[in-house]
CSV table of C-alpha atoms in Angstrom, one decimal:
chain,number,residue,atom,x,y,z
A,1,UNK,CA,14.1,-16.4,2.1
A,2,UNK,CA,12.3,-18.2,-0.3
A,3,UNK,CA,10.1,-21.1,1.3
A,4,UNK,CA,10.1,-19.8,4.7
A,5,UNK,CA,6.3,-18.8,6.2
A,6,UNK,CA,6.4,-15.0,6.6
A,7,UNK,CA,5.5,-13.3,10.2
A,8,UNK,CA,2.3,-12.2,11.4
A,9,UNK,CA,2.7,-8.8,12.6
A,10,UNK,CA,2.0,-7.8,16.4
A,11,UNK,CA,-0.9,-4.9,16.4
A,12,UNK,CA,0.6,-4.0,20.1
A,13,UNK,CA,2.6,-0.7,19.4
A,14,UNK,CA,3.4,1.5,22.1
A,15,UNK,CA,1.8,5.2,21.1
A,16,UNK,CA,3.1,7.2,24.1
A,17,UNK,CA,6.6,6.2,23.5
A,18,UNK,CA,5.8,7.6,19.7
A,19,UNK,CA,4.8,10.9,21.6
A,20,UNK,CA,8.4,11.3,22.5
A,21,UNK,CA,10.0,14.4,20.9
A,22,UNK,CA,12.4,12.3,18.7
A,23,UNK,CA,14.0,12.6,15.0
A,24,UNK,CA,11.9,10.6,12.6
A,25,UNK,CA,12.4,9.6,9.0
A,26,UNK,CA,10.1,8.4,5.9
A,27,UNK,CA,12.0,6.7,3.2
A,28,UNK,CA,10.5,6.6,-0.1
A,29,UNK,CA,11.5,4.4,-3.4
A,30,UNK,CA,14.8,6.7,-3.9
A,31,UNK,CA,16.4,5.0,-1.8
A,32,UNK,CA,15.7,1.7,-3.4
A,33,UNK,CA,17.0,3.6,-6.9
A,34,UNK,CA,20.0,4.7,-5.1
A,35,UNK,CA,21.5,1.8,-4.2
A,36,UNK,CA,19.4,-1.3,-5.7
A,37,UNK,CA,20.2,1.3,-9.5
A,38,UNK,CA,17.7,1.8,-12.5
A,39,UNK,CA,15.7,-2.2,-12.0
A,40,UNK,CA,13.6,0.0,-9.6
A,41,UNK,CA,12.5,2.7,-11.8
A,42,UNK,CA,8.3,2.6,-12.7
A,43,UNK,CA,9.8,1.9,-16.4
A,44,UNK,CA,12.2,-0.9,-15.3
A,45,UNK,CA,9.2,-2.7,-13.2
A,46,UNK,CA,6.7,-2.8,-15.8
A,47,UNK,CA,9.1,-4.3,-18.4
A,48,UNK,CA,10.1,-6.9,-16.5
A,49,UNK,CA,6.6,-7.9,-15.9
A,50,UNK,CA,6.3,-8.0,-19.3
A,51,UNK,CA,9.2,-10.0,-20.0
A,52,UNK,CA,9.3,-12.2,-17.2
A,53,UNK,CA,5.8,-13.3,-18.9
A,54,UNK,CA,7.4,-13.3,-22.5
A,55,UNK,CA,10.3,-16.0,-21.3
A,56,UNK,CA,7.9,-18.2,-19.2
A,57,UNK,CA,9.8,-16.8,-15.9
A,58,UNK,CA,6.6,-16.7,-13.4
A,59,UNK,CA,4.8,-18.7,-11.8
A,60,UNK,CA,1.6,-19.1,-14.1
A,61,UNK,CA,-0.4,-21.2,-11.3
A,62,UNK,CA,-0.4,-17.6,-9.2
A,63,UNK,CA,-1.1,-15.4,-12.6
A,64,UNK,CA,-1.6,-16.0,-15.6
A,65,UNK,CA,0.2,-15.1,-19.1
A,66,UNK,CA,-3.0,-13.1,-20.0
A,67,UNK,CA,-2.1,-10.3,-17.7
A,68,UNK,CA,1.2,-9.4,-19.9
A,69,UNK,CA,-2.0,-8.5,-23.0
A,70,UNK,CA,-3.8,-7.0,-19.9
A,71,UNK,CA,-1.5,-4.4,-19.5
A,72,UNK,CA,-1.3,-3.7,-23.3
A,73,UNK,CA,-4.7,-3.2,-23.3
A,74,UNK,CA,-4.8,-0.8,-20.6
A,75,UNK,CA,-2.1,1.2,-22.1
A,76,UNK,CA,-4.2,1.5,-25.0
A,77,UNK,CA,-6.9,3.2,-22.7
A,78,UNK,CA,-4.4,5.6,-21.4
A,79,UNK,CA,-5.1,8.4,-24.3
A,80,UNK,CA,-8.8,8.0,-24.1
A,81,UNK,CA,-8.9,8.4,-19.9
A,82,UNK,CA,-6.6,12.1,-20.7
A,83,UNK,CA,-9.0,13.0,-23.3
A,84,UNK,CA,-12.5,12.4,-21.2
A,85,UNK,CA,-13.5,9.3,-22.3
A,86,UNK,CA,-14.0,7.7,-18.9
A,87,UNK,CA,-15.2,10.9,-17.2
A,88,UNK,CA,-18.9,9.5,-17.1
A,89,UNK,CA,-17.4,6.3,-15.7
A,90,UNK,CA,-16.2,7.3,-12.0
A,91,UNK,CA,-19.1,6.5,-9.2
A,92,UNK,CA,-17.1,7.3,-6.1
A,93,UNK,CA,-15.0,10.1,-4.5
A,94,UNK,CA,-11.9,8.1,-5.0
A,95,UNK,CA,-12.5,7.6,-8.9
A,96,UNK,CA,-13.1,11.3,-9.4
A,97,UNK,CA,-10.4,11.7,-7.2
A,98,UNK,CA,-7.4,10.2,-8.9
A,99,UNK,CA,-8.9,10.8,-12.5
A,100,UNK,CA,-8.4,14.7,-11.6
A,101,UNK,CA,-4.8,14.0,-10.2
A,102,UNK,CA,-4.2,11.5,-13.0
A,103,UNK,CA,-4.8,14.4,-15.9
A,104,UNK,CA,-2.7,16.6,-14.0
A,105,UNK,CA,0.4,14.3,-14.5
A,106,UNK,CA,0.2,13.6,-18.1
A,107,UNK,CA,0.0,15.7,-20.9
A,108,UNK,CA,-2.9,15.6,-22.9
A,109,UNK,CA,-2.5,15.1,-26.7
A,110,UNK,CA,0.3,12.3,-26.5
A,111,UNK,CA,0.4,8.7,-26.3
A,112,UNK,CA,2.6,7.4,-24.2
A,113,UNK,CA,4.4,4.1,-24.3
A,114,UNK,CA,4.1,1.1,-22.0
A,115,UNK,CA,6.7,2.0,-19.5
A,116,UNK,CA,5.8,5.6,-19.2
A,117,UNK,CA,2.9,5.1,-17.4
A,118,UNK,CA,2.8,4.5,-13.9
A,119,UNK,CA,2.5,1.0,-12.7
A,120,UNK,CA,0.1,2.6,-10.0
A,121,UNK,CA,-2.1,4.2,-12.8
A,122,UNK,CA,-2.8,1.1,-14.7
A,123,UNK,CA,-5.0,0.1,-12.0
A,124,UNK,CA,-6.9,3.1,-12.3
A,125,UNK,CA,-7.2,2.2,-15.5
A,126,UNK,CA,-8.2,-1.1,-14.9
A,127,UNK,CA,-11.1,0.3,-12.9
A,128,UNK,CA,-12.2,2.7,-15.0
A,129,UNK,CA,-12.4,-0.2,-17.8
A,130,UNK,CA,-14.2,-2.5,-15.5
A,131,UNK,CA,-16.5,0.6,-14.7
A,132,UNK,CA,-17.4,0.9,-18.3
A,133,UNK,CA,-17.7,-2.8,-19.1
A,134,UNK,CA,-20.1,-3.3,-15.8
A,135,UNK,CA,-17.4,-6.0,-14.6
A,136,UNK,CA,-18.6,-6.6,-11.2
A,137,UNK,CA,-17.4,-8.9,-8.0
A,138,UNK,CA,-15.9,-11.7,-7.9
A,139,UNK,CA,-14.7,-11.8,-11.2
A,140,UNK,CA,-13.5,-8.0,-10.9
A,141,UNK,CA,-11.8,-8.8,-7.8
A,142,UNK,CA,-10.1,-12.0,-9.2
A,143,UNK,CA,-8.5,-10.0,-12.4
A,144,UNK,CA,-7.1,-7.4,-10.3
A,145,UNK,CA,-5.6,-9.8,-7.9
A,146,UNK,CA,-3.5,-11.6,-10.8
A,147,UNK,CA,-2.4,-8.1,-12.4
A,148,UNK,CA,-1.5,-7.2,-8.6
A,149,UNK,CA,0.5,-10.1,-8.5
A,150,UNK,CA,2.4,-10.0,-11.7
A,151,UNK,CA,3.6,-6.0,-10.5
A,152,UNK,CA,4.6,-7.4,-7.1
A,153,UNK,CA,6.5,-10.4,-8.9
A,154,UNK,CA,7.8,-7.9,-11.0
A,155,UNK,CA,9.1,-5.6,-8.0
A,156,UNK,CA,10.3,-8.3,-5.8
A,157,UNK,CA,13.0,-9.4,-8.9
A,158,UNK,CA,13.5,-13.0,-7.8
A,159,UNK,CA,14.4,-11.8,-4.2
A,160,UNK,CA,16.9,-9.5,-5.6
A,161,UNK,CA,15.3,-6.2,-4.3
A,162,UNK,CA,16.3,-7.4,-0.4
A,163,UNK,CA,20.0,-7.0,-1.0
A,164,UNK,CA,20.5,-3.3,-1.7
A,165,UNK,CA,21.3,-2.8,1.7
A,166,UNK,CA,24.8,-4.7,1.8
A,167,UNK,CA,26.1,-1.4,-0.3
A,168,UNK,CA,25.0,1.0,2.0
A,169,UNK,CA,27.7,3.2,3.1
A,170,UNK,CA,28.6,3.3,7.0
A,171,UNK,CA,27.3,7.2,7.3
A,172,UNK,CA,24.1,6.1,5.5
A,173,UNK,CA,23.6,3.3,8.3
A,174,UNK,CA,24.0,5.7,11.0
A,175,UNK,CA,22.2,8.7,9.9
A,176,UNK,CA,19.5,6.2,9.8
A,177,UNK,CA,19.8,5.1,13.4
A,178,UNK,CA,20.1,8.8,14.8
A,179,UNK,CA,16.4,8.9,14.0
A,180,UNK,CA,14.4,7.6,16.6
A,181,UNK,CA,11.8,6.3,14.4
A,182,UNK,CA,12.1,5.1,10.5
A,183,UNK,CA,8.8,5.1,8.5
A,184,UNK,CA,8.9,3.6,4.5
A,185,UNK,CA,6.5,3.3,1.7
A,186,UNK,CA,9.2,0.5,0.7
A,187,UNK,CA,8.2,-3.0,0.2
A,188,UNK,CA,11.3,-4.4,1.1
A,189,UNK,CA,12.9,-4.7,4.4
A,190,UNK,CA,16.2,-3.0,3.8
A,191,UNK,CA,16.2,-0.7,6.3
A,192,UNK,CA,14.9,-3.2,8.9
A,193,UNK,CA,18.3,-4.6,8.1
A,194,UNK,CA,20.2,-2.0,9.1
A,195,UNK,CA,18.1,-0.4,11.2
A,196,UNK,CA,18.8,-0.3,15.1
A,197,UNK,CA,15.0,-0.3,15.7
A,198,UNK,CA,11.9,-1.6,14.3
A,199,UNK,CA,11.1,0.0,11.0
A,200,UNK,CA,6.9,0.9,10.3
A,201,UNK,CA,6.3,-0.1,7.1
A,202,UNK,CA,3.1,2.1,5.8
A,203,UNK,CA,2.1,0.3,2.8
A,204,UNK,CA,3.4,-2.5,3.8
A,205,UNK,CA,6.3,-6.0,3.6
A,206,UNK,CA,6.7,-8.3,1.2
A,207,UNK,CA,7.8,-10.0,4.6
A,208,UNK,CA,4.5,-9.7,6.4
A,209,UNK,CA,2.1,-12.2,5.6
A,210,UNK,CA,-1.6,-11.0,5.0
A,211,UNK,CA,-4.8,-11.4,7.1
A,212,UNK,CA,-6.3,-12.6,3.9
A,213,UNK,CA,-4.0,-15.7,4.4
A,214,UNK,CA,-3.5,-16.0,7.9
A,215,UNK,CA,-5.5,-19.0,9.1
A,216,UNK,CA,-5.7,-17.5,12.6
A,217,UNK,CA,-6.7,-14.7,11.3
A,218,UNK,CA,-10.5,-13.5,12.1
A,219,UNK,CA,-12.0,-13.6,8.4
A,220,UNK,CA,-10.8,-16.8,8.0
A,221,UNK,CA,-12.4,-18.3,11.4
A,222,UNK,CA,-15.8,-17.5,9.4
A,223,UNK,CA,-17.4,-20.6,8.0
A,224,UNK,CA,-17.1,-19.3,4.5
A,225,UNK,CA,-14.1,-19.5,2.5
A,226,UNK,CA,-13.4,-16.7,0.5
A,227,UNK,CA,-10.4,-17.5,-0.8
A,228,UNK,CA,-12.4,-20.5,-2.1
A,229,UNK,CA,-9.8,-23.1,-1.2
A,230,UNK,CA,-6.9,-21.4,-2.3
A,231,UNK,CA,-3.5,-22.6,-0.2
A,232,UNK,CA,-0.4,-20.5,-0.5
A,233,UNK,CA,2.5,-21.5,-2.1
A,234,UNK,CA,5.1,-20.9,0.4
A,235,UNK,CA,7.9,-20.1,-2.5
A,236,UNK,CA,6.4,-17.1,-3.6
A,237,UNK,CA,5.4,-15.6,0.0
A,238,UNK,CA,6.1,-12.1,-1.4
A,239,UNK,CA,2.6,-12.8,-3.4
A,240,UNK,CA,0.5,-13.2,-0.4
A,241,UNK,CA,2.3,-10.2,1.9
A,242,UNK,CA,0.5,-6.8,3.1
A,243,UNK,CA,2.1,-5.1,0.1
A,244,UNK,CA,-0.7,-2.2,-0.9
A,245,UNK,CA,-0.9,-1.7,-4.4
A,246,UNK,CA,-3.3,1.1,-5.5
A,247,UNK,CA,-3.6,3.8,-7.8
A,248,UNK,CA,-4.7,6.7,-5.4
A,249,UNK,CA,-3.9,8.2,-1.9
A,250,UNK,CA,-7.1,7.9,-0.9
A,251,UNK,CA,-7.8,4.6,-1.5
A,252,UNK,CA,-4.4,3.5,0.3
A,253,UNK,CA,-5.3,5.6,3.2
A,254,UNK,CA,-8.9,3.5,3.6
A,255,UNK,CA,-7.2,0.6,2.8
A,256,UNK,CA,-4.9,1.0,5.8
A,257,UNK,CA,-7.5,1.7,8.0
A,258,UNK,CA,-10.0,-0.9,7.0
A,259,UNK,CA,-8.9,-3.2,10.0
A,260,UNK,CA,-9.2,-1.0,12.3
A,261,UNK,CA,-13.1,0.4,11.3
A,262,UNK,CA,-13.5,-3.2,11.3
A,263,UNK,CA,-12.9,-3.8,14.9
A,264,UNK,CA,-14.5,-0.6,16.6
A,265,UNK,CA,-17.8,-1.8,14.8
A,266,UNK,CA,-17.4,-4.9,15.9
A,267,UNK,CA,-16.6,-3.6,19.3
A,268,UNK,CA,-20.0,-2.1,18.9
A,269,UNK,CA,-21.7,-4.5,17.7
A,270,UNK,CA,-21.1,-6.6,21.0
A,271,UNK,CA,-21.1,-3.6,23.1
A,272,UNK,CA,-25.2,-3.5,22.1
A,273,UNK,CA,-25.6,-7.3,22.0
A,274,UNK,CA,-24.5,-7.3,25.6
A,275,UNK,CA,-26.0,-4.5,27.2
A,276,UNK,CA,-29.3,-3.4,24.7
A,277,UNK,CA,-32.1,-6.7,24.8
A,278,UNK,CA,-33.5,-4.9,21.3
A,279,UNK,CA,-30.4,-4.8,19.8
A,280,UNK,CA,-30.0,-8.4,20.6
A,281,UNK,CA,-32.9,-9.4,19.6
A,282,UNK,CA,-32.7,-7.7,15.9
A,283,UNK,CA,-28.9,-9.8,15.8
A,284,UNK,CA,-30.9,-13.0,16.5
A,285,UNK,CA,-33.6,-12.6,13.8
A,286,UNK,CA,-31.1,-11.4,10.9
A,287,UNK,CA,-32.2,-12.8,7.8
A,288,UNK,CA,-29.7,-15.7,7.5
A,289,UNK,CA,-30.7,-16.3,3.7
A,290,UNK,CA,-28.5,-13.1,2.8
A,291,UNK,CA,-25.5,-13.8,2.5
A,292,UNK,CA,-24.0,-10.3,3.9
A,293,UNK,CA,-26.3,-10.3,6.7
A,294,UNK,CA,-25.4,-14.2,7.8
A,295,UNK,CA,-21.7,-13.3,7.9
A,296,UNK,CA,-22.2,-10.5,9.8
A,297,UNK,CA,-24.2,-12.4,12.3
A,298,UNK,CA,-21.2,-15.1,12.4
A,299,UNK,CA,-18.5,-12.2,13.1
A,300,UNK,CA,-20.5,-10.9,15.9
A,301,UNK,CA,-21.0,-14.8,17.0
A,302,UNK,CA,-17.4,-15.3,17.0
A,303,UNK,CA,-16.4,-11.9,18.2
A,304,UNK,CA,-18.5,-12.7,21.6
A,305,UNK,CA,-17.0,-16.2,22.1
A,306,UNK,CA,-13.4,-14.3,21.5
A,307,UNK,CA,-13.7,-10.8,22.9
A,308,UNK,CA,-9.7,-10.6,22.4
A,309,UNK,CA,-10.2,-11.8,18.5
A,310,UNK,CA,-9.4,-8.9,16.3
A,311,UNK,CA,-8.7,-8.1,12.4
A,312,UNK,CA,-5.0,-7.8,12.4
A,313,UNK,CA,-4.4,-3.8,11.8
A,314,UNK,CA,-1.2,-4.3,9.5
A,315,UNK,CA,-0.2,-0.4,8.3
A,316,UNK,CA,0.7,1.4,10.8
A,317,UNK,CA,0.4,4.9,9.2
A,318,UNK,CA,-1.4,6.0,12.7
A,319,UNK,CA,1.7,6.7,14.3
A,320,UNK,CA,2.5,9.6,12.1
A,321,UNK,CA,-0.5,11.4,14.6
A,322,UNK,CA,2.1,10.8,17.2
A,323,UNK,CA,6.0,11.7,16.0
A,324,UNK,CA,7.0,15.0,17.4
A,325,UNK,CA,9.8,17.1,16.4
A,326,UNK,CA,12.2,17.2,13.3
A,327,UNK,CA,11.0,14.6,10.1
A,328,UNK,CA,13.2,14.2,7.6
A,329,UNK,CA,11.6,12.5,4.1
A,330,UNK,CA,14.1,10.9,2.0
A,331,UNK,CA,13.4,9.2,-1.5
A,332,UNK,CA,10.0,10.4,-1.3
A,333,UNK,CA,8.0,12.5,-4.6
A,334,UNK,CA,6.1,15.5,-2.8
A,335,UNK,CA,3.4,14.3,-5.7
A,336,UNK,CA,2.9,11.0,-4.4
A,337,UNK,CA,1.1,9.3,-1.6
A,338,UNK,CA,-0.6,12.6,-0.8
A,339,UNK,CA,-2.7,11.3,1.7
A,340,UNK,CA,0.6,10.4,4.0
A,341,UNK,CA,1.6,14.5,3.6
A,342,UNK,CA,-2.2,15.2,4.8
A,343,UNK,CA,-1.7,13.2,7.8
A,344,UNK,CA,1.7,15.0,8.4
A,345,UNK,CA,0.5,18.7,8.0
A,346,UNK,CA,-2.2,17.4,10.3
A,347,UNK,CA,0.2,16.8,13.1
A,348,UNK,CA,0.8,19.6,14.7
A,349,UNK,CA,3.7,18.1,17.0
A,350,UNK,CA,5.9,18.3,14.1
A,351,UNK,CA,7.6,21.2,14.1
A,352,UNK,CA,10.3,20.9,11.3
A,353,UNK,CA,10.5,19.0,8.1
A,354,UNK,CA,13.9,18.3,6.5
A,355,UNK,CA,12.6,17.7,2.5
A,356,UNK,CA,15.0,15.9,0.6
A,357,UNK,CA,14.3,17.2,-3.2
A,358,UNK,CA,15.5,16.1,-6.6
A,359,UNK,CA,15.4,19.2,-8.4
A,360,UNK,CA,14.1,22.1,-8.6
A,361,UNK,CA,10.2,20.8,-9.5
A,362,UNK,CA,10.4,18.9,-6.3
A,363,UNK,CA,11.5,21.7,-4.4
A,364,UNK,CA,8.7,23.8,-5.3
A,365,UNK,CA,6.2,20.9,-4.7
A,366,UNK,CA,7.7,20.4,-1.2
A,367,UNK,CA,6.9,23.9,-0.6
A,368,UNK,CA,3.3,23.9,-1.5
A,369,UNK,CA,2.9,20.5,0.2
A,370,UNK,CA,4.3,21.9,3.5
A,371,UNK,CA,3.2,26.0,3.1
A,372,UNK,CA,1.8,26.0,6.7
A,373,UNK,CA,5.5,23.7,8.2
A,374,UNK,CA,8.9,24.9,8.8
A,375,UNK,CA,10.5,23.5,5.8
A,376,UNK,CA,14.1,22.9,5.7
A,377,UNK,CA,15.0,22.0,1.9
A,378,UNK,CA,18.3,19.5,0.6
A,379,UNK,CA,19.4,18.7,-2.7
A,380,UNK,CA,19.7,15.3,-2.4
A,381,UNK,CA,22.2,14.5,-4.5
A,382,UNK,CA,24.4,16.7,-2.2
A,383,UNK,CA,23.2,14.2,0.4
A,384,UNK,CA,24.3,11.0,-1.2
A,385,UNK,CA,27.4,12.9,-2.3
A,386,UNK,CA,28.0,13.1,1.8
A,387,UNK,CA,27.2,10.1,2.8
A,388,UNK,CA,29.6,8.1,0.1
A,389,UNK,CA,32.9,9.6,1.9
């Protein structure tokens, strides 16, 4: 609801009950489509961004009006990114990356219009435009925080996107809860509502507050403030949740496991403190005038006053390592979120997946994805047709 302070997730998940040889699921957007009808379509969310701008409905302390032109602009880069133009502006393995998979989804040649672009790819966009222009921190980080937060705003639809579940049909509900374990890309917590068991959300809940803004959080028990006193405004808590918005596999998959490299250095860090005198010694004498290096020397600081203190690890894609058995995937593109389908061809406790396609395209994709699983296709809309009787 509105106003009330979201949840900080508990980081204590059992993994040997996930080694269980259970039925699992992954629910993709689909679902959301099915039920919560064309507002959740990429075209639907970007034009309400845009027009929630145009009739002053959003919250322009949170982001500005700009970011409505933002997007514009970007669109108008969309062409030139197909054609090459941006090829000598990617500097990391992610950039080349999504560029490559980018091309590969559009056809060169054609403009495309505003709503035909992924809501996803106009951050690449955005960082390949910020590549070019030499746009660097903090300012880079500030612009793509408000165009993250008018997407968000955008999804969320005034709270609307949390009430899809009350037209769920009763076969729906309970060919949910004969899976052991339910997995989502989803935002939203409709399953959790129905669900007979907690629901992992991978890329995180509009419902779960982020370790950005947690105050007990271990960043923000640093001296510094890096949100530079910046207090949340508790009616739009869906602006401040662990909702990951990126515009490549890669990048979502590091994102999700940023918290946890964060605490096994940090483990390490007093691991050495404690038991190596020289590494103690070089900890003590870090050059406190750099501002990287004094941080770092705080963390450690704090981490040996709290050994329990962690960064809170929020996605909790590592239990697909540990599902055995049949997964079905429902509402999910075989084309995106690659990097979840690595970590599932990776796990060789899986012995069947149940792909739910729409269309013939999607069939085919499932079957290069998962060459090397036993694949078991459905025509989804045979599925839904099912569950409706």
């Amino acid at each position: 609801m509105p106003g009330s302070r979201l949840p900080v997730p508990s980081t204590d998940f059992d993994v040997i009950l996930l080694g269980r040889n259970m039925k699992s699921a992954l629910i993709g957007n689909g679902v959301a489509i099915q039920f919560g009808g064309t507002a959740y379509l990429n075209g639907s969310i970007i034009q309400r961004a845009i027009d929630n701008v145009r009739s002053g409905n959003f919250p322009a302390h949170l982001y500005p009006k700009e970011c409505a032109d933002f997007v514009k602009q970007l669109q108008r880069e969309h062409l030139k990114a197909l054609n090459g133009e941006y090829d000598q502006y990617v500097f990391t393995t992610y950039d080349r990356a999504s560029l490559t998979d980018f091309k590969a989804r559009y056809e060169t040649g054609r403009e495309y219009d505003l709503t035909d672009i992924g809501f996803e790819d106009y951050f690449l966009l955005f960082e390949l435009t910020h590549n070019k222009l030499g746009i660097q921190n903090p300012e880079r980080f500030n612009y793509r925080s408000v165009l993250r937060r008018m997407i968000l705003d955008s999804v969320f639809n005034g709270g609307e996107i949390e009430t899809y579940h009350e037209s769920f049909p009763a076969r729906f509900v309970d060919w949910l809860n004969n899976h052991g374990y339910l997995f989502t890309t989803n935002y939203d917590s409709n399953i959790d509502a129905v669900a007979s068991s907690e629901v992992f959300h991978l890329h995180g809940s509009f419902r779960v507050l982020s370790e950005l803004y947690n105050p007990n959080s271990f960043r923000n028990q640093l001296e510094d403030d890096l949100l530079d006193g910046e207090k949340m405004d508790e009616n739009y808590h869906h602006l401040y949740s662990t909702c990951l918005v990126s515009y490549v596999g890669d990048l979502k998959s590091s994102s999700m496991d940023e918290a946890a490299r964060a605490n096994r250095a940090m483990q390490k860090f007093v691991d050495c403190y404690n038991n190596d005198p020289n590494i103690k010694k070089q900890i003590e004498e870090m050059d406190e005038s750099n501002v990287s290096l004094k941080r770092l020397k705080e963390a450690i600081r704090l981490k040996l006053k709290k050994p329990d203190l962690k960064h809170g690890e929020q996605y909790p894609h590592d239990h697909l390592k540990h599902i055995s058995g049949q997964l079905s995937i429902l509402g999910l593109s075989p084309n995106n979120d690659g990097h979840l389908f690595t970590q599932l061809n990776e796990n060789d406790k899986i012995d069947e997946i149940v792909f739910y396609y729409f269309g013939d395209i999607e069939a085919a994709d499932a079957k290069r994805r998962f060459k090397n699983k036993k694949l078991i296709l459905k025509d989804v809309r045979e599925f839904w047709a099912e569950m409706a009787v």
